[in-house]
Short mmCIF file of C-alpha atoms and ligand atoms in Angstrom, two decimals:
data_model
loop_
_atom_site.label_atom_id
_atom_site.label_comp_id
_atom_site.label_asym_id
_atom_site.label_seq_id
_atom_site.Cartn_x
_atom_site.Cartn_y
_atom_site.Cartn_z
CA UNK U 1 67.11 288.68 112.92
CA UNK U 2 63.68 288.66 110.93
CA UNK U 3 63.46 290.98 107.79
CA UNK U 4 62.54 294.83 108.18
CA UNK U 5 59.13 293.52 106.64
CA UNK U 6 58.61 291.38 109.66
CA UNK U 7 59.50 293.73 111.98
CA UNK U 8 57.09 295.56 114.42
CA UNK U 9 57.75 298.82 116.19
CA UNK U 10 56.32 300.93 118.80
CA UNK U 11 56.99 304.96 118.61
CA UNK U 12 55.97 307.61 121.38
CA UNK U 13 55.94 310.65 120.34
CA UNK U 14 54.39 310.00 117.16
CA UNK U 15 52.50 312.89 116.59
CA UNK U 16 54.93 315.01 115.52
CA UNK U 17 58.30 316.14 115.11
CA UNK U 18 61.09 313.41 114.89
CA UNK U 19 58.76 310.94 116.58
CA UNK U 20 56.23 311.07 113.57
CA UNK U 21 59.35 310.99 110.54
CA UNK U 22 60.48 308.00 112.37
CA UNK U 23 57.05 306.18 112.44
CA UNK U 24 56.87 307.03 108.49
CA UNK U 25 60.52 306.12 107.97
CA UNK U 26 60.10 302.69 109.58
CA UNK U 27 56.64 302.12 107.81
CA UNK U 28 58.18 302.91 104.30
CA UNK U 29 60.59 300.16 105.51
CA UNK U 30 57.54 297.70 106.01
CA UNK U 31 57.97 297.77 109.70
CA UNK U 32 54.69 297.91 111.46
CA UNK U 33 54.33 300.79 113.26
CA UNK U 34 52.68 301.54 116.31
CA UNK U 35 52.44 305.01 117.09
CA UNK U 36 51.74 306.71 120.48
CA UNK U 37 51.29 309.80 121.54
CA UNK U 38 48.17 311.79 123.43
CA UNK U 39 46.87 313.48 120.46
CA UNK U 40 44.86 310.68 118.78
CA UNK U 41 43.26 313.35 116.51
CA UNK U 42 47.38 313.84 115.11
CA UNK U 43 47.77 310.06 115.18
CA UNK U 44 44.78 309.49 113.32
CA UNK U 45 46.16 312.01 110.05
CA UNK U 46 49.42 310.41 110.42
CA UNK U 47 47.83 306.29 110.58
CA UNK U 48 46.15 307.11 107.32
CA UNK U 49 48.71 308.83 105.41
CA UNK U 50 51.40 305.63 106.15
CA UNK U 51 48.27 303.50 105.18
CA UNK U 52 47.92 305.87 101.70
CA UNK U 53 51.98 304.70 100.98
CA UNK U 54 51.00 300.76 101.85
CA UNK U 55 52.26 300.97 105.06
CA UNK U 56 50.36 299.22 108.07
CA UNK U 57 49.63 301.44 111.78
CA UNK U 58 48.01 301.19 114.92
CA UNK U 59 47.29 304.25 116.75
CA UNK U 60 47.92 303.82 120.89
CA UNK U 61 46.74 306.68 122.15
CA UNK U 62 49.22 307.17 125.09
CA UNK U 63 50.57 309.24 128.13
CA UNK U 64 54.16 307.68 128.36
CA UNK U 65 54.00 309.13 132.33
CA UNK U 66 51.05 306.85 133.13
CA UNK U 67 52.28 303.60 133.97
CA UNK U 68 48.43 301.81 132.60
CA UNK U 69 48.48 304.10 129.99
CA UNK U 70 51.38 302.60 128.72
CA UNK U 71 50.83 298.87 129.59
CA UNK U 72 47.69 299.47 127.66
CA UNK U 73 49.08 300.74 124.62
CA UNK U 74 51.83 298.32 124.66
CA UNK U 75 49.21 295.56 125.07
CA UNK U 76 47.13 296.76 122.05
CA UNK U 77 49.75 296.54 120.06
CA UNK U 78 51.07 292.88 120.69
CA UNK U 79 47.24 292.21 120.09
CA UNK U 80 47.49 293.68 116.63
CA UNK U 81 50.79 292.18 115.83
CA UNK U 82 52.08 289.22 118.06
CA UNK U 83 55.02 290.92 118.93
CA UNK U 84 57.41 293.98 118.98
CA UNK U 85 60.82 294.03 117.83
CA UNK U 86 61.53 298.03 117.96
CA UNK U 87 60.35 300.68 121.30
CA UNK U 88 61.67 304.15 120.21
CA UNK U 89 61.09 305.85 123.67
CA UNK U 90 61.01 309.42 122.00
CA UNK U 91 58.46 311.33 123.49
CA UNK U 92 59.79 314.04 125.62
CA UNK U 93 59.33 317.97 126.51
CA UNK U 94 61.68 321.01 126.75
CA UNK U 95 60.33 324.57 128.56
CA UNK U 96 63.68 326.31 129.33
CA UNK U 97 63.27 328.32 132.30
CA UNK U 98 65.68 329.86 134.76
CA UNK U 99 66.24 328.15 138.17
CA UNK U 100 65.38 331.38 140.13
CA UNK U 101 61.61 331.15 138.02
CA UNK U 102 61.02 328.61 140.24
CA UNK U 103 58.60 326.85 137.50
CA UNK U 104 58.41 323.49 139.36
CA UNK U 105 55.72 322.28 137.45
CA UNK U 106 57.58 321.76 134.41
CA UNK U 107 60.30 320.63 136.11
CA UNK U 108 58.08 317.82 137.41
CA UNK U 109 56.31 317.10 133.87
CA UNK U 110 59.91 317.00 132.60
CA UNK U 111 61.16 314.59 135.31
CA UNK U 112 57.69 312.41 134.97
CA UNK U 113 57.88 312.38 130.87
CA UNK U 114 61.43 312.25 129.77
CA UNK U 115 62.70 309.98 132.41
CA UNK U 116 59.79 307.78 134.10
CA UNK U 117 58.26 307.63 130.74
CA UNK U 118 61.56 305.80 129.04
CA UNK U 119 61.43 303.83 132.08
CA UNK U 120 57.59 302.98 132.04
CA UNK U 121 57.69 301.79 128.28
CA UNK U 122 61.02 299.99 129.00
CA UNK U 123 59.50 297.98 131.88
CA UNK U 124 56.26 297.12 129.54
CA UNK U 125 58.12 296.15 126.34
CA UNK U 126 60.97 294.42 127.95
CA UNK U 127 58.94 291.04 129.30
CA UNK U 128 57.36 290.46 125.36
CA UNK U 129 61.28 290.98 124.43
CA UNK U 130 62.53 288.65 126.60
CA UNK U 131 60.27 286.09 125.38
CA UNK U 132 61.24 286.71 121.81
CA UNK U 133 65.28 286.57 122.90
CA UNK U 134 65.11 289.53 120.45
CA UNK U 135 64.20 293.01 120.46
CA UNK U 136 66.33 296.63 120.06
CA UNK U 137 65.14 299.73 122.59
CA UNK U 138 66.15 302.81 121.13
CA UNK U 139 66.22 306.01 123.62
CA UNK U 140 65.78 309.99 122.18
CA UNK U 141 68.53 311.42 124.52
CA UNK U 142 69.94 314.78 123.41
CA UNK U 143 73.32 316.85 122.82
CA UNK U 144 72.23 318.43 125.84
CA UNK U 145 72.58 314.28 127.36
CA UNK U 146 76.20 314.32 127.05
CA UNK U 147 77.20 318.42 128.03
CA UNK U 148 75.10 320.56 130.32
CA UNK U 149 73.62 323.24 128.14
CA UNK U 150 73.93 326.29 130.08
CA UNK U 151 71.45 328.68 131.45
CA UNK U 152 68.05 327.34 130.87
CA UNK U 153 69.12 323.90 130.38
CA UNK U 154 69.67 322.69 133.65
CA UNK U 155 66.12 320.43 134.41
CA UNK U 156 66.22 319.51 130.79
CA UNK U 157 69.86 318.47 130.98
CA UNK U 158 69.89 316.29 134.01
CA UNK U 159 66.82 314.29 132.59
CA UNK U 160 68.83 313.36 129.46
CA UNK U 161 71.47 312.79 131.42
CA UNK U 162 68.95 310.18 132.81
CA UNK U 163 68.10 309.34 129.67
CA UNK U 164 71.87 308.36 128.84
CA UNK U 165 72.99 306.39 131.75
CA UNK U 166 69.64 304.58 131.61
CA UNK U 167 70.13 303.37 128.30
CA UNK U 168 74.13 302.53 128.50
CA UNK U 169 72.86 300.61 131.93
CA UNK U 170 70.34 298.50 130.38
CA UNK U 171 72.57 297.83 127.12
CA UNK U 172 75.05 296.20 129.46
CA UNK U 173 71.93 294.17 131.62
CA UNK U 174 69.91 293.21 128.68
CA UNK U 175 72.40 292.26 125.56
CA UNK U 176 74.35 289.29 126.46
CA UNK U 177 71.24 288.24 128.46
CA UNK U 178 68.52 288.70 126.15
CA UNK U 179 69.72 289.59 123.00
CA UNK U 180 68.38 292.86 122.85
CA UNK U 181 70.29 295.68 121.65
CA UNK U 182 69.81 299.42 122.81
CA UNK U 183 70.67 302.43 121.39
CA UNK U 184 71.06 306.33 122.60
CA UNK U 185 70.26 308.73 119.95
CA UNK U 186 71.64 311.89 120.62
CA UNK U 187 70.28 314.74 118.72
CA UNK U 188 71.72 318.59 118.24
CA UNK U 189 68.95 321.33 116.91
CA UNK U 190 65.97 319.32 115.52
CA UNK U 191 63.48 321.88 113.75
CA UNK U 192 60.05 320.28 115.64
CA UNK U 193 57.56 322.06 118.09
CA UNK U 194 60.20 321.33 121.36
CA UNK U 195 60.98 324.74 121.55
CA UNK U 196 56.84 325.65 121.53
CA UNK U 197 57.22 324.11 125.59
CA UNK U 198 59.27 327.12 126.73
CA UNK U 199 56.81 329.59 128.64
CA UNK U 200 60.03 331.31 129.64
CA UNK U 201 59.90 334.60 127.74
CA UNK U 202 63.82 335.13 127.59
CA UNK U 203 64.25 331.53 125.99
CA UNK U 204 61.72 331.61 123.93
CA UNK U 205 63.37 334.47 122.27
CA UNK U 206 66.57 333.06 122.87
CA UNK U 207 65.36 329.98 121.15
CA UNK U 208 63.87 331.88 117.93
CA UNK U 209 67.55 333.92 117.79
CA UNK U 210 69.28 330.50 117.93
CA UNK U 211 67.20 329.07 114.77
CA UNK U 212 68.40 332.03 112.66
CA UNK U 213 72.28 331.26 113.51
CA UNK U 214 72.22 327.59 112.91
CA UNK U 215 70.87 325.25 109.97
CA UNK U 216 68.81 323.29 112.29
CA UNK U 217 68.83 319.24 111.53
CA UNK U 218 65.21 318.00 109.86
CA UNK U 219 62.96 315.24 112.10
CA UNK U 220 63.58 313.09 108.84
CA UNK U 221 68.22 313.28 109.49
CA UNK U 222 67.16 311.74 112.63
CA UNK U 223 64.99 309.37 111.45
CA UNK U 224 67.24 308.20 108.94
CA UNK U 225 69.75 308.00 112.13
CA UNK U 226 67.52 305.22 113.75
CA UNK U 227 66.78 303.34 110.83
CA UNK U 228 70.46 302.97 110.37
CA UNK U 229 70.58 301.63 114.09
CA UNK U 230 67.49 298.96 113.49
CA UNK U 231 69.22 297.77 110.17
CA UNK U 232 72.51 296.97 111.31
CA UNK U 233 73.04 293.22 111.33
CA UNK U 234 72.03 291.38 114.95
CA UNK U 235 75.09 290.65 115.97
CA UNK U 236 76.08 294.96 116.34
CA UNK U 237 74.99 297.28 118.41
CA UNK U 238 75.01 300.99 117.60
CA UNK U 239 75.22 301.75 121.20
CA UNK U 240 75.29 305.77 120.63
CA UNK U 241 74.47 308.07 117.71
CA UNK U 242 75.57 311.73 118.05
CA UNK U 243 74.00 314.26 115.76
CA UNK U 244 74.49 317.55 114.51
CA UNK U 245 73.79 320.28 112.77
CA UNK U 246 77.18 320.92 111.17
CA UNK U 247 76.97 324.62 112.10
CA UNK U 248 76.29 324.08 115.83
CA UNK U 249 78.89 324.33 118.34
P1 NDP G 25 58.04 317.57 119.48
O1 NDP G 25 57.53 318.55 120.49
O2 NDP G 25 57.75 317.83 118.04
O3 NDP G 25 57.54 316.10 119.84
C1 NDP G 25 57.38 315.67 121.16
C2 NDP G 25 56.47 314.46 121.15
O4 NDP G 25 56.36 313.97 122.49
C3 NDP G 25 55.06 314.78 120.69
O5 NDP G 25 54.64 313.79 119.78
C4 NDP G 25 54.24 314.71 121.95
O6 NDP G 25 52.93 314.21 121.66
C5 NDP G 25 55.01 313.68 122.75
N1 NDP G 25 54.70 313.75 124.16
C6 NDP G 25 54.92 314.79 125.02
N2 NDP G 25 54.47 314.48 126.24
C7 NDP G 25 53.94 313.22 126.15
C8 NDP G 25 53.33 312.34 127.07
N3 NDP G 25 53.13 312.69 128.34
N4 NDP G 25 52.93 311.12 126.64
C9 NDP G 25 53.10 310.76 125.35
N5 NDP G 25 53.69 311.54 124.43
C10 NDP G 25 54.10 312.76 124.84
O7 NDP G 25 59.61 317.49 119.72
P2 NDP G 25 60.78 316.55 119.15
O8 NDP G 25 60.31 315.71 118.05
O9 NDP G 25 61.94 317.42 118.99
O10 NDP G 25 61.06 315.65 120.44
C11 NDP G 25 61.28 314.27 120.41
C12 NDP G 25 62.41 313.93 121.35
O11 NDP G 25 63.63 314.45 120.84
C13 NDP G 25 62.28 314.48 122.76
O12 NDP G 25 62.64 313.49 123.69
C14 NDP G 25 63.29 315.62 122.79
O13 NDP G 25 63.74 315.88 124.08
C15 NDP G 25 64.36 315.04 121.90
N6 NDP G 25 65.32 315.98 121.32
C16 NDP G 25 64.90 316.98 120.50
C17 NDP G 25 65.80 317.86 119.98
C18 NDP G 25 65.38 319.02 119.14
O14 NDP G 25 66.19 319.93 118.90
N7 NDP G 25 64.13 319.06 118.65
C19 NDP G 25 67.26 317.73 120.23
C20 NDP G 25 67.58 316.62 121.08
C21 NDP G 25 66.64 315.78 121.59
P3 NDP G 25 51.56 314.64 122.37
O15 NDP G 25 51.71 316.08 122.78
O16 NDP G 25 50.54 314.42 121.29
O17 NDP G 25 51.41 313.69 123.50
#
């Protein structure tokens, strides 16, 4: 497996939350860092300040539910770099709602982000992967990927559900194959703008009470969490990683 320093990785959700500590984390590592997202103006700040701590960045401005959106970005990358060793399929949305609300729009964007957009950057980094006979996916499920939440959760639930059966299903098609290892991180109560999605009254207030009873986890735990996963030696995979706050249930 080639050094940290020669490694290159491409992030979605970059410009912000656990996406964007993750970019940094890697970059302090020397990894080259690709970092997607649909804000460019975001992914601009964040491309100069890893470039400020001698890190290297391209910015691929991306909508992971756009299929040439993301064969674009991946594409620009591999152009930069020659290669990429590291996809951290992050991006993803939350807006709580009720069933009965009936908000089927957000259950769509939900649907077309958190699931179709692991599998749209998993389908375009995959071939350059298999080429390399080396590579490591690494999926943002949730807590709420391995229990059903509860009221609110249900939409958001099922797609990291998704999100978790995808990503034990490839593991098992694409290691002894192809070498590549996959992981499914797993976060509890992240302190990021995921909550800012809810347009929901009652969870958005449900949401602000919940912050105030547990010590929620930083972006930069979780980051720490995948770096861990991309350092192990080539021969493991850290096939799950469940984290949480240690005052959530
Ligand atoms: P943030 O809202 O801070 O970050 C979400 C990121 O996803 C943003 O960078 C946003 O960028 C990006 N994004 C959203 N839609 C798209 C799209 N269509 N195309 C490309 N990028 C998109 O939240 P988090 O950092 O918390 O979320 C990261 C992941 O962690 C998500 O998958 C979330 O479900 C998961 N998670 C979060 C937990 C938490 O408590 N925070 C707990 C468990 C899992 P932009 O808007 O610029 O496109």
């Amino acid at each position: 497996m080639k050094a940290l320093t020669e490694q290159v990785a491409l992030v979605t959700g970059a410009s912000s939350g656990i996406g964007e500590a993750t970019a940094k984390k890697l970059a302090s590592a020397g990894v080259k860092v690709g970092i997607a997202a649909r804000r460019a103006d975001r992914l601009h700040a964040l491309k100069a300040e890893i470039e400020q701590q001698g890190g290297q960045a391209v910015v691929l401005e991306m909508d992971v539910a756009d299929k040439a959106s993301v064969e674009r970005g991946v594409k620009k990358l591999i152009d930069a770099y020659g290669r990429i060793d590291i996809a951290f399929n992050n991006a993803g949305l939350m807006p709580l709602s009720n069933i009965d609300e009936f908000k089927t729009d957000e259950w769509d964007r939900m649907v077309d982000v958190n699931i179709k957009g692991v599998l749209n950057l998993s389908a375009a980094v995959l071939p350059q992967m298999i080429k390399q006979h080396s590579g490591h996916i690494v999926n943002t499920s949730s807590v709420a990927g391995r229990k059903v939440y509860g009221q609110g959760f249900a939409v958001y639930s099922a797609t990291k559900f998704a999100v978790s059966a995808f990503t034990e299903g490839l593991r098992m098609e694409v290691g002894q194959k192809h070498n590549i290892r996959v992981t499914s991180i797993q976060p509890g109560a992240t302190a990021t703008e995921l909550s800012q999605h809810t347009t929901s009254e009652e969870f958005s207030q449900m949401m602000a009470g919940f912050s105030s009873q547990v010590q929620f986890l930083s972006p930069s735990d979780i980051a720490d969490t995948v770096l861990f996963a991309v350092s192990a030696p080539e021969h493991v995979n850290i096939a799950e990683l469940f984290v949480m706050p240690t005052n959530q249930v």
